[in-house]
């Protein structure tokens, strides 16, 4: 039996574990991984909370189809696919992925771009939760890897996009995206919100910051219009004063991962899709939509894929992330 290597968290440390390559099952494909994406906030949090049980890290990747099980009709050996969703997708040399969690990658999409499909699906679902309509104004608070992606996709949807982050270098990453107004100064951002909305306030704020307690949960209510929305996307503990919510009859929403199907064993483990007519946008269909946006060049994710690390060097990379010795939003692991 051939073995694979994968990256796990155990006892608050990062390790490389070895295990047998999983056996093929009906409605699953076996992928030889080419790239996976490090999501620093999520993975460092998992590392810090890990015990003596090995927990695989990672959730967004792409690779080449090696084999497919009974019921699979949309791929052949050698096809490239993008995939998303732990525990099926992780930082491992081979991945066994159900048919509901992957999509084919066309020649017009680079391998590194495709590896971000999980990030893309999460960003798309967050915007769907906000239920914005064409022409409305959205504020993206926090420009980590997820905030960057949300801002780009919101801009492609022709919303009025205003973004902010305290780090100038993160704001600068959106400089080439025409239509996005990004600020490192909160007062300047607030002025832009009210200028763009004739003083009414934004239709929605998406909070993409980390940290359990964030002052943005209070401030965001001041930036929205009457009956506006605040969507929690990052790892933030909801803490909203009633008077501000009551005064605007604000709507508080939480976005959970990449869309309907996430954490549902029937959809994921059993690979049974939801009916298209009843659940239009599942996590799998959101993955495919991200690939379409990249393929048609409606979004430019090149600024997000400038750094990569070889699998053999990945332990040192995680150590740098843990010690905050790198400001890189993400790195791609090359297999």
Tab-separated table of C-alpha atoms in Angstrom:
chain	number	residue	atom	x	y	z
A	1	UNK	CA	0.000	0.000	0.000
A	2	UNK	CA	1.353	3.399	-0.980
A	3	UNK	CA	1.516	6.098	1.681
A	4	UNK	CA	1.039	9.847	1.688
A	5	UNK	CA	2.258	12.712	3.827
A	6	UNK	CA	-0.032	15.331	5.283
A	7	UNK	CA	0.274	18.273	7.665
A	8	UNK	CA	-1.428	17.964	11.057
A	9	UNK	CA	-1.695	19.868	14.306
A	10	UNK	CA	-0.980	17.943	17.500
A	11	UNK	CA	-0.280	19.183	21.035
A	12	UNK	CA	-0.057	22.766	19.756
A	13	UNK	CA	2.623	21.841	17.247
A	14	UNK	CA	2.679	21.290	13.484
A	15	UNK	CA	3.820	17.850	12.308
A	16	UNK	CA	3.994	15.806	9.122
A	17	UNK	CA	2.030	12.581	9.456
A	18	UNK	CA	2.138	9.489	7.242
A	19	UNK	CA	-0.813	7.283	6.324
A	20	UNK	CA	-1.995	4.949	3.589
A	21	UNK	CA	-3.466	6.496	0.469
A	22	UNK	CA	-7.240	6.129	0.950
A	23	UNK	CA	-9.136	3.485	-1.009
A	24	UNK	CA	-11.418	4.674	-3.772
A	25	UNK	CA	-15.181	4.773	-3.095
A	26	UNK	CA	-18.265	5.294	-5.285
A	27	UNK	CA	-18.934	8.970	-6.061
A	28	UNK	CA	-15.406	9.978	-4.989
A	29	UNK	CA	-12.278	10.879	-6.932
A	30	UNK	CA	-8.632	10.461	-5.924
A	31	UNK	CA	-6.548	13.574	-6.529
A	32	UNK	CA	-2.778	13.942	-6.609
A	33	UNK	CA	-2.368	17.365	-5.027
A	34	UNK	CA	-0.469	20.093	-6.873
A	35	UNK	CA	-1.169	23.096	-4.608
A	36	UNK	CA	-3.001	23.760	-1.366
A	37	UNK	CA	-3.545	27.086	0.362
A	38	UNK	CA	-2.503	28.059	3.887
A	39	UNK	CA	-5.246	29.992	5.673
A	40	UNK	CA	-3.201	31.492	8.535
A	41	UNK	CA	-5.990	32.582	10.881
A	42	UNK	CA	-7.929	29.331	10.715
A	43	UNK	CA	-4.938	27.024	10.851
A	44	UNK	CA	-3.045	28.789	13.621
A	45	UNK	CA	-6.241	28.754	15.661
A	46	UNK	CA	-6.545	24.989	15.128
A	47	UNK	CA	-2.919	24.529	16.108
A	48	UNK	CA	-3.300	26.488	19.347
A	49	UNK	CA	-6.361	24.459	20.365
A	50	UNK	CA	-4.987	21.049	19.321
A	51	UNK	CA	-4.546	18.189	21.797
A	52	UNK	CA	-2.892	14.781	21.442
A	53	UNK	CA	-5.199	13.854	18.551
A	54	UNK	CA	-3.886	14.590	15.072
A	55	UNK	CA	-5.977	17.224	13.279
A	56	UNK	CA	-5.349	17.668	9.533
A	57	UNK	CA	-4.871	21.289	8.456
A	58	UNK	CA	-6.034	22.948	5.263
A	59	UNK	CA	-9.276	23.064	3.296
A	60	UNK	CA	-8.600	24.542	-0.172
A	61	UNK	CA	-6.539	22.834	-2.880
A	62	UNK	CA	-6.255	21.665	-6.470
A	63	UNK	CA	-4.671	18.751	-8.223
A	64	UNK	CA	-4.774	16.089	-10.899
A	65	UNK	CA	-7.352	13.307	-11.062
A	66	UNK	CA	-5.704	9.901	-10.588
A	67	UNK	CA	-8.732	7.627	-10.237
A	68	UNK	CA	-12.488	7.904	-9.928
A	69	UNK	CA	-15.146	5.706	-8.419
A	70	UNK	CA	-18.459	4.395	-9.658
A	71	UNK	CA	-20.936	7.210	-10.320
A	72	UNK	CA	-18.325	9.732	-11.449
A	73	UNK	CA	-18.880	10.813	-15.050
A	74	UNK	CA	-17.533	14.367	-15.301
A	75	UNK	CA	-13.750	13.823	-15.058
A	76	UNK	CA	-11.057	11.602	-16.542
A	77	UNK	CA	-7.523	10.721	-15.543
A	78	UNK	CA	-5.241	13.737	-15.817
A	79	UNK	CA	-7.999	16.344	-15.514
A	80	UNK	CA	-7.287	19.224	-13.144
A	81	UNK	CA	-9.840	19.948	-10.420
A	82	UNK	CA	-10.255	22.485	-7.641
A	83	UNK	CA	-11.631	21.239	-4.324
A	84	UNK	CA	-12.710	22.552	-0.936
A	85	UNK	CA	-13.850	21.304	2.441
A	86	UNK	CA	-12.096	19.648	5.367
A	87	UNK	CA	-11.632	16.858	6.308
A	88	UNK	CA	-11.727	15.659	2.697
A	89	UNK	CA	-9.473	18.494	1.524
A	90	UNK	CA	-6.324	19.243	3.504
A	91	UNK	CA	-2.583	19.727	3.134
A	92	UNK	CA	-1.921	16.200	1.889
A	93	UNK	CA	-0.161	14.654	-1.084
A	94	UNK	CA	-3.307	12.761	-2.108
A	95	UNK	CA	-6.945	13.669	-1.475
A	96	UNK	CA	-10.090	11.534	-1.668
A	97	UNK	CA	-12.859	14.001	-2.491
A	98	UNK	CA	-16.632	13.489	-2.938
A	99	UNK	CA	-18.226	14.667	-6.170
A	100	UNK	CA	-20.060	17.478	-4.338
A	101	UNK	CA	-16.796	19.205	-3.355
A	102	UNK	CA	-14.830	19.638	-6.571
A	103	UNK	CA	-15.084	21.271	-9.980
A	104	UNK	CA	-13.035	20.930	-13.143
A	105	UNK	CA	-10.413	23.572	-13.901
A	106	UNK	CA	-10.330	24.871	-17.497
A	107	UNK	CA	-7.076	25.656	-19.307
A	108	UNK	CA	-7.726	29.388	-18.891
A	109	UNK	CA	-7.221	29.132	-15.111
A	110	UNK	CA	-3.738	28.738	-13.640
A	111	UNK	CA	-3.139	25.958	-11.130
A	112	UNK	CA	-2.289	28.432	-8.366
A	113	UNK	CA	-5.460	30.420	-9.037
A	114	UNK	CA	-7.536	27.253	-8.844
A	115	UNK	CA	-6.054	26.365	-5.451
A	116	UNK	CA	-7.875	29.379	-3.955
A	117	UNK	CA	-11.279	27.874	-4.807
A	118	UNK	CA	-12.138	27.253	-1.155
A	119	UNK	CA	-11.385	30.860	-0.240
A	120	UNK	CA	-13.464	31.929	-3.228
A	121	UNK	CA	-16.437	29.786	-2.207
A	122	UNK	CA	-16.401	31.212	1.329
A	123	UNK	CA	-16.255	34.756	-0.048
A	124	UNK	CA	-19.112	34.133	-2.472
A	125	UNK	CA	-21.297	32.610	0.244
A	126	UNK	CA	-20.650	35.577	2.555
A	127	UNK	CA	-21.906	37.950	-0.144
A	128	UNK	CA	-24.945	35.754	-0.738
A	129	UNK	CA	-25.758	35.885	2.983
A	130	UNK	CA	-25.723	39.702	2.764
A	131	UNK	CA	-28.468	39.495	0.082
A	132	UNK	CA	-27.228	42.612	-1.665
A	133	UNK	CA	-28.890	43.924	-4.782
A	134	UNK	CA	-27.263	45.453	-7.838
A	135	UNK	CA	-25.896	48.915	-7.089
A	136	UNK	CA	-25.938	48.666	-3.295
A	137	UNK	CA	-23.021	49.686	-1.080
A	138	UNK	CA	-20.989	47.177	0.923
A	139	UNK	CA	-18.162	47.756	3.390
A	140	UNK	CA	-15.465	45.100	3.820
A	141	UNK	CA	-13.841	45.494	7.251
A	142	UNK	CA	-10.571	43.567	7.396
A	143	UNK	CA	-8.429	42.766	4.358
A	144	UNK	CA	-6.868	39.439	5.149
A	145	UNK	CA	-7.042	36.741	2.489
A	146	UNK	CA	-10.826	36.414	2.847
A	147	UNK	CA	-11.539	40.158	2.939
A	148	UNK	CA	-9.416	40.638	-0.180
A	149	UNK	CA	-11.370	37.960	-2.025
A	150	UNK	CA	-14.751	39.308	-0.909
A	151	UNK	CA	-13.829	42.824	-2.048
A	152	UNK	CA	-12.821	41.579	-5.499
A	153	UNK	CA	-15.954	39.505	-6.004
A	154	UNK	CA	-18.211	42.282	-4.696
A	155	UNK	CA	-16.573	44.633	-7.178
A	156	UNK	CA	-17.177	42.149	-10.005
A	157	UNK	CA	-20.852	42.144	-8.997
A	158	UNK	CA	-20.940	45.955	-9.464
A	159	UNK	CA	-21.665	46.811	-5.861
A	160	UNK	CA	-20.232	50.019	-4.432
A	161	UNK	CA	-17.248	48.528	-2.562
A	162	UNK	CA	-15.531	50.315	0.314
A	163	UNK	CA	-12.827	48.423	2.190
A	164	UNK	CA	-10.595	49.100	5.160
A	165	UNK	CA	-7.681	47.590	7.051
A	166	UNK	CA	-5.171	49.092	9.476
A	167	UNK	CA	-2.259	47.683	7.447
A	168	UNK	CA	-1.261	49.909	4.530
A	169	UNK	CA	0.248	47.002	2.578
A	170	UNK	CA	-3.078	45.151	2.590
A	171	UNK	CA	-4.907	48.224	1.367
A	172	UNK	CA	-2.302	48.675	-1.383
A	173	UNK	CA	-3.015	45.169	-2.681
A	174	UNK	CA	-6.377	46.405	-3.985
A	175	UNK	CA	-4.947	49.476	-5.724
A	176	UNK	CA	-5.246	47.917	-9.184
A	177	UNK	CA	-8.901	46.946	-8.709
A	178	UNK	CA	-10.825	49.769	-10.336
A	179	UNK	CA	-14.005	50.439	-8.415
A	180	UNK	CA	-12.783	49.433	-4.952
A	181	UNK	CA	-12.181	52.287	-2.515
A	182	UNK	CA	-9.775	50.978	0.126
A	183	UNK	CA	-8.516	52.862	3.179
A	184	UNK	CA	-6.111	52.365	6.065
A	185	UNK	CA	-7.683	55.337	7.858
A	186	UNK	CA	-11.106	54.667	9.388
A	187	UNK	CA	-12.175	58.302	9.328
A	188	UNK	CA	-11.441	58.509	5.605
A	189	UNK	CA	-13.378	55.320	5.078
A	190	UNK	CA	-16.385	56.636	7.007
A	191	UNK	CA	-16.339	59.828	4.952
A	192	UNK	CA	-16.384	57.753	1.761
A	193	UNK	CA	-19.310	55.658	2.994
A	194	UNK	CA	-21.491	58.669	3.596
A	195	UNK	CA	-20.336	60.444	0.453
A	196	UNK	CA	-21.173	57.390	-1.662
A	197	UNK	CA	-24.599	56.901	-0.062
A	198	UNK	CA	-25.679	60.539	0.275
A	199	UNK	CA	-25.442	60.227	4.028
A	200	UNK	CA	-27.673	57.161	4.347
A	201	UNK	CA	-24.968	54.617	5.212
A	202	UNK	CA	-23.923	51.325	3.673
A	203	UNK	CA	-26.419	48.602	2.873
A	204	UNK	CA	-24.178	46.002	4.517
A	205	UNK	CA	-20.896	45.653	6.408
A	206	UNK	CA	-18.992	42.377	6.224
A	207	UNK	CA	-16.739	41.970	9.278
A	208	UNK	CA	-13.733	39.903	8.176
A	209	UNK	CA	-11.379	40.511	11.085
A	210	UNK	CA	-10.083	37.992	13.613
A	211	UNK	CA	-9.968	38.205	17.381
A	212	UNK	CA	-12.845	37.238	19.621
A	213	UNK	CA	-13.613	40.767	20.771
A	214	UNK	CA	-13.541	43.379	18.057
A	215	UNK	CA	-14.494	47.074	18.296
A	216	UNK	CA	-15.740	46.741	14.721
A	217	UNK	CA	-18.839	44.919	15.926
A	218	UNK	CA	-19.963	48.179	17.543
A	219	UNK	CA	-18.595	50.549	14.908
A	220	UNK	CA	-20.103	48.662	11.990
A	221	UNK	CA	-23.608	49.478	13.202
A	222	UNK	CA	-22.795	53.165	12.810
A	223	UNK	CA	-21.817	52.664	9.173
A	224	UNK	CA	-25.019	51.047	7.928
A	225	UNK	CA	-28.294	52.609	6.843
A	226	UNK	CA	-31.633	52.078	8.559
A	227	UNK	CA	-32.505	48.381	8.241
A	228	UNK	CA	-28.953	47.701	7.071
A	229	UNK	CA	-27.058	44.463	7.703
A	230	UNK	CA	-23.887	43.363	9.443
A	231	UNK	CA	-22.485	39.992	8.388
A	232	UNK	CA	-19.958	38.230	10.622
A	233	UNK	CA	-17.457	36.440	8.386
A	234	UNK	CA	-14.311	36.321	10.520
A	235	UNK	CA	-13.725	34.604	13.862
A	236	UNK	CA	-15.418	37.306	15.908
A	237	UNK	CA	-17.655	36.900	18.947
A	238	UNK	CA	-20.927	38.750	18.192
A	239	UNK	CA	-21.219	41.640	20.635
A	240	UNK	CA	-23.652	44.306	19.509
A	241	UNK	CA	-25.269	46.964	21.715
A	242	UNK	CA	-29.043	46.780	21.622
A	243	UNK	CA	-29.577	50.541	21.337
A	244	UNK	CA	-27.627	50.766	18.067
A	245	UNK	CA	-29.361	47.696	16.641
A	246	UNK	CA	-32.781	48.901	17.781
A	247	UNK	CA	-32.234	52.422	16.475
A	248	UNK	CA	-31.662	51.187	12.940
A	249	UNK	CA	-33.615	47.924	13.167
A	250	UNK	CA	-30.346	46.389	11.998
A	251	UNK	CA	-30.035	42.834	10.811
A	252	UNK	CA	-27.204	40.692	12.207
A	253	UNK	CA	-26.148	37.704	10.102
A	254	UNK	CA	-23.407	35.075	10.300
A	255	UNK	CA	-21.830	33.451	7.270
A	256	UNK	CA	-20.904	29.799	7.729
A	257	UNK	CA	-18.130	28.633	5.412
A	258	UNK	CA	-18.685	27.971	1.714
A	259	UNK	CA	-22.421	27.517	1.399
A	260	UNK	CA	-25.291	25.045	1.846
A	261	UNK	CA	-23.989	21.522	2.270
A	262	UNK	CA	-21.089	22.432	4.537
A	263	UNK	CA	-20.942	20.135	7.586
A	264	UNK	CA	-23.857	18.046	6.271
A	265	UNK	CA	-22.770	14.392	6.114
A	266	UNK	CA	-25.418	13.567	3.505
A	267	UNK	CA	-24.120	16.244	1.126
A	268	UNK	CA	-20.421	15.820	1.838
A	269	UNK	CA	-19.632	12.321	3.094
A	270	UNK	CA	-22.393	10.549	1.166
A	271	UNK	CA	-21.869	12.847	-1.854
A	272	UNK	CA	-25.591	13.418	-2.395
A	273	UNK	CA	-26.183	16.805	-3.986
A	274	UNK	CA	-29.126	19.072	-3.153
A	275	UNK	CA	-31.720	19.508	-5.931
A	276	UNK	CA	-30.704	22.417	-8.166
A	277	UNK	CA	-34.213	23.854	-8.219
A	278	UNK	CA	-34.463	23.988	-4.429
A	279	UNK	CA	-30.897	24.885	-3.376
A	280	UNK	CA	-29.478	26.959	-6.186
A	281	UNK	CA	-26.084	27.702	-4.606
A	282	UNK	CA	-24.436	24.860	-2.710
A	283	UNK	CA	-20.813	24.939	-1.610
A	284	UNK	CA	-19.932	22.872	-4.668
A	285	UNK	CA	-21.666	25.280	-7.020
A	286	UNK	CA	-19.948	28.188	-5.290
A	287	UNK	CA	-16.580	26.526	-5.992
A	288	UNK	CA	-17.518	26.322	-9.663
A	289	UNK	CA	-18.643	29.950	-9.674
A	290	UNK	CA	-15.267	31.081	-8.320
A	291	UNK	CA	-13.529	29.197	-11.125
A	292	UNK	CA	-15.833	30.894	-13.660
A	293	UNK	CA	-14.992	34.347	-12.292
A	294	UNK	CA	-11.275	33.638	-12.654
A	295	UNK	CA	-11.650	31.979	-16.043
A	296	UNK	CA	-13.510	34.983	-17.471
A	297	UNK	CA	-11.039	37.389	-15.807
A	298	UNK	CA	-13.785	39.094	-13.859
A	299	UNK	CA	-11.524	38.976	-10.781
A	300	UNK	CA	-7.737	39.158	-10.528
A	301	UNK	CA	-6.338	36.928	-7.784
A	302	UNK	CA	-2.713	37.176	-8.901
A	303	UNK	CA	-1.780	39.470	-5.947
A	304	UNK	CA	-2.890	36.672	-3.609
A	305	UNK	CA	-0.675	33.930	-5.062
A	306	UNK	CA	2.756	35.531	-5.131
A	307	UNK	CA	4.274	33.359	-2.381
A	308	UNK	CA	4.707	29.602	-2.292
A	309	UNK	CA	6.583	27.072	-0.217
A	310	UNK	CA	7.641	23.514	-1.005
A	311	UNK	CA	5.938	20.803	1.040
A	312	UNK	CA	9.294	19.754	2.497
A	313	UNK	CA	9.806	23.282	3.905
A	314	UNK	CA	6.333	23.778	5.291
A	315	UNK	CA	7.111	23.177	8.986
A	316	UNK	CA	9.437	26.173	9.019
A	317	UNK	CA	6.783	28.248	7.285
A	318	UNK	CA	4.207	27.496	9.955
A	319	UNK	CA	6.751	28.368	12.628
A	320	UNK	CA	7.224	31.784	11.006
A	321	UNK	CA	3.465	32.305	10.919
A	322	UNK	CA	3.203	31.322	14.564
A	323	UNK	CA	5.924	33.755	15.587
A	324	UNK	CA	4.409	36.472	13.366
A	325	UNK	CA	7.657	36.765	11.413
A	326	UNK	CA	5.823	37.079	8.108
A	327	UNK	CA	3.101	39.479	6.996
A	328	UNK	CA	2.112	37.366	3.992
A	329	UNK	CA	-1.643	36.876	3.777
A	330	UNK	CA	-1.249	33.336	2.546
A	331	UNK	CA	1.190	30.978	0.901
A	332	UNK	CA	0.573	28.129	-1.485
A	333	UNK	CA	2.104	24.773	-0.642
A	334	UNK	CA	3.692	23.192	-3.711
A	335	UNK	CA	3.652	19.394	-3.915
